[in-house]
Amino acid sequence: VQLQASGGGLVQPGGSLRLSCAASGRIFSSHVMAWFRQAPGKEREFVAAIRWGSERTYYADSVKGRSTISKNNAVNTVYLQMNTLKPEDTAVYSCARGNSLAYRSDEYTYWGQGTLVTVSS
């Protein structure tokens, strides 16, 4: 499986971005697709996840209420809509596929290359 993340960029505080993660290869209903982020000098942290076989979603407290993870099974793509962006959201955002829901990055097997989100005025 290869994952290709896109959609990052420079946005002003309060703005919005939608990230996409396109997957090649099969994604089974048992899989979980997740977004993580890593800010400069910080560890990678969980952002959001969605179960491929259902609509169950999970969010980090830091983005809950401001972000929405969704998927399009037909095109094997996961999205992360981020609203009301803050400077502290600045990070490289990566998508990952795992066999079960987990909040630790080392539980995920396949990773995309990441896309940079910069929130600054």
XYZ file of C-alpha atoms in Angstrom, residues 57-107:
51
model
C -14.303 8.610 13.901
C -11.855 9.552 16.621
C -10.173 12.866 17.345
C -7.451 14.295 19.501
C -8.763 16.812 21.999
C -6.615 19.490 20.375
C -8.587 19.334 17.110
C -11.984 18.078 18.250
C -14.740 20.394 17.096
C -12.475 22.047 14.530
C -11.616 19.100 12.311
C -13.519 16.414 10.456
C -12.075 13.197 9.102
C -13.988 11.528 6.305
C -13.462 8.983 3.563
C -14.506 8.015 0.087
C -14.282 4.263 -0.191
C -14.818 4.339 -3.941
C -11.564 6.211 -4.535
C -9.631 4.954 -1.515
C -9.162 8.436 -0.143
C -9.290 9.873 3.346
C -9.772 13.561 4.050
C -9.068 15.839 6.959
C -11.024 19.071 6.941
C -9.463 21.520 9.352
C -11.217 24.736 10.337
C -10.416 27.625 12.629
C -6.748 26.854 12.258
C -4.325 28.093 14.890
C -0.569 28.706 14.725
C -0.095 25.674 16.963
C -1.596 23.519 14.215
C 1.530 24.134 12.162
C 3.089 20.743 11.441
C 3.776 18.102 8.853
C 0.608 16.047 8.552
C 0.906 12.404 7.567
C -1.666 9.747 6.899
C -1.296 6.163 7.961
C -3.038 2.825 7.726
C -3.295 0.501 10.656
C -4.903 -2.801 11.486
C -6.774 -1.397 14.462
C -7.455 1.882 16.177
C -4.421 3.183 17.987
C -3.190 6.534 19.190
C 0.490 5.675 18.967
C 2.185 6.124 15.645
C 4.223 2.932 15.980
C 0.967 0.939 15.789
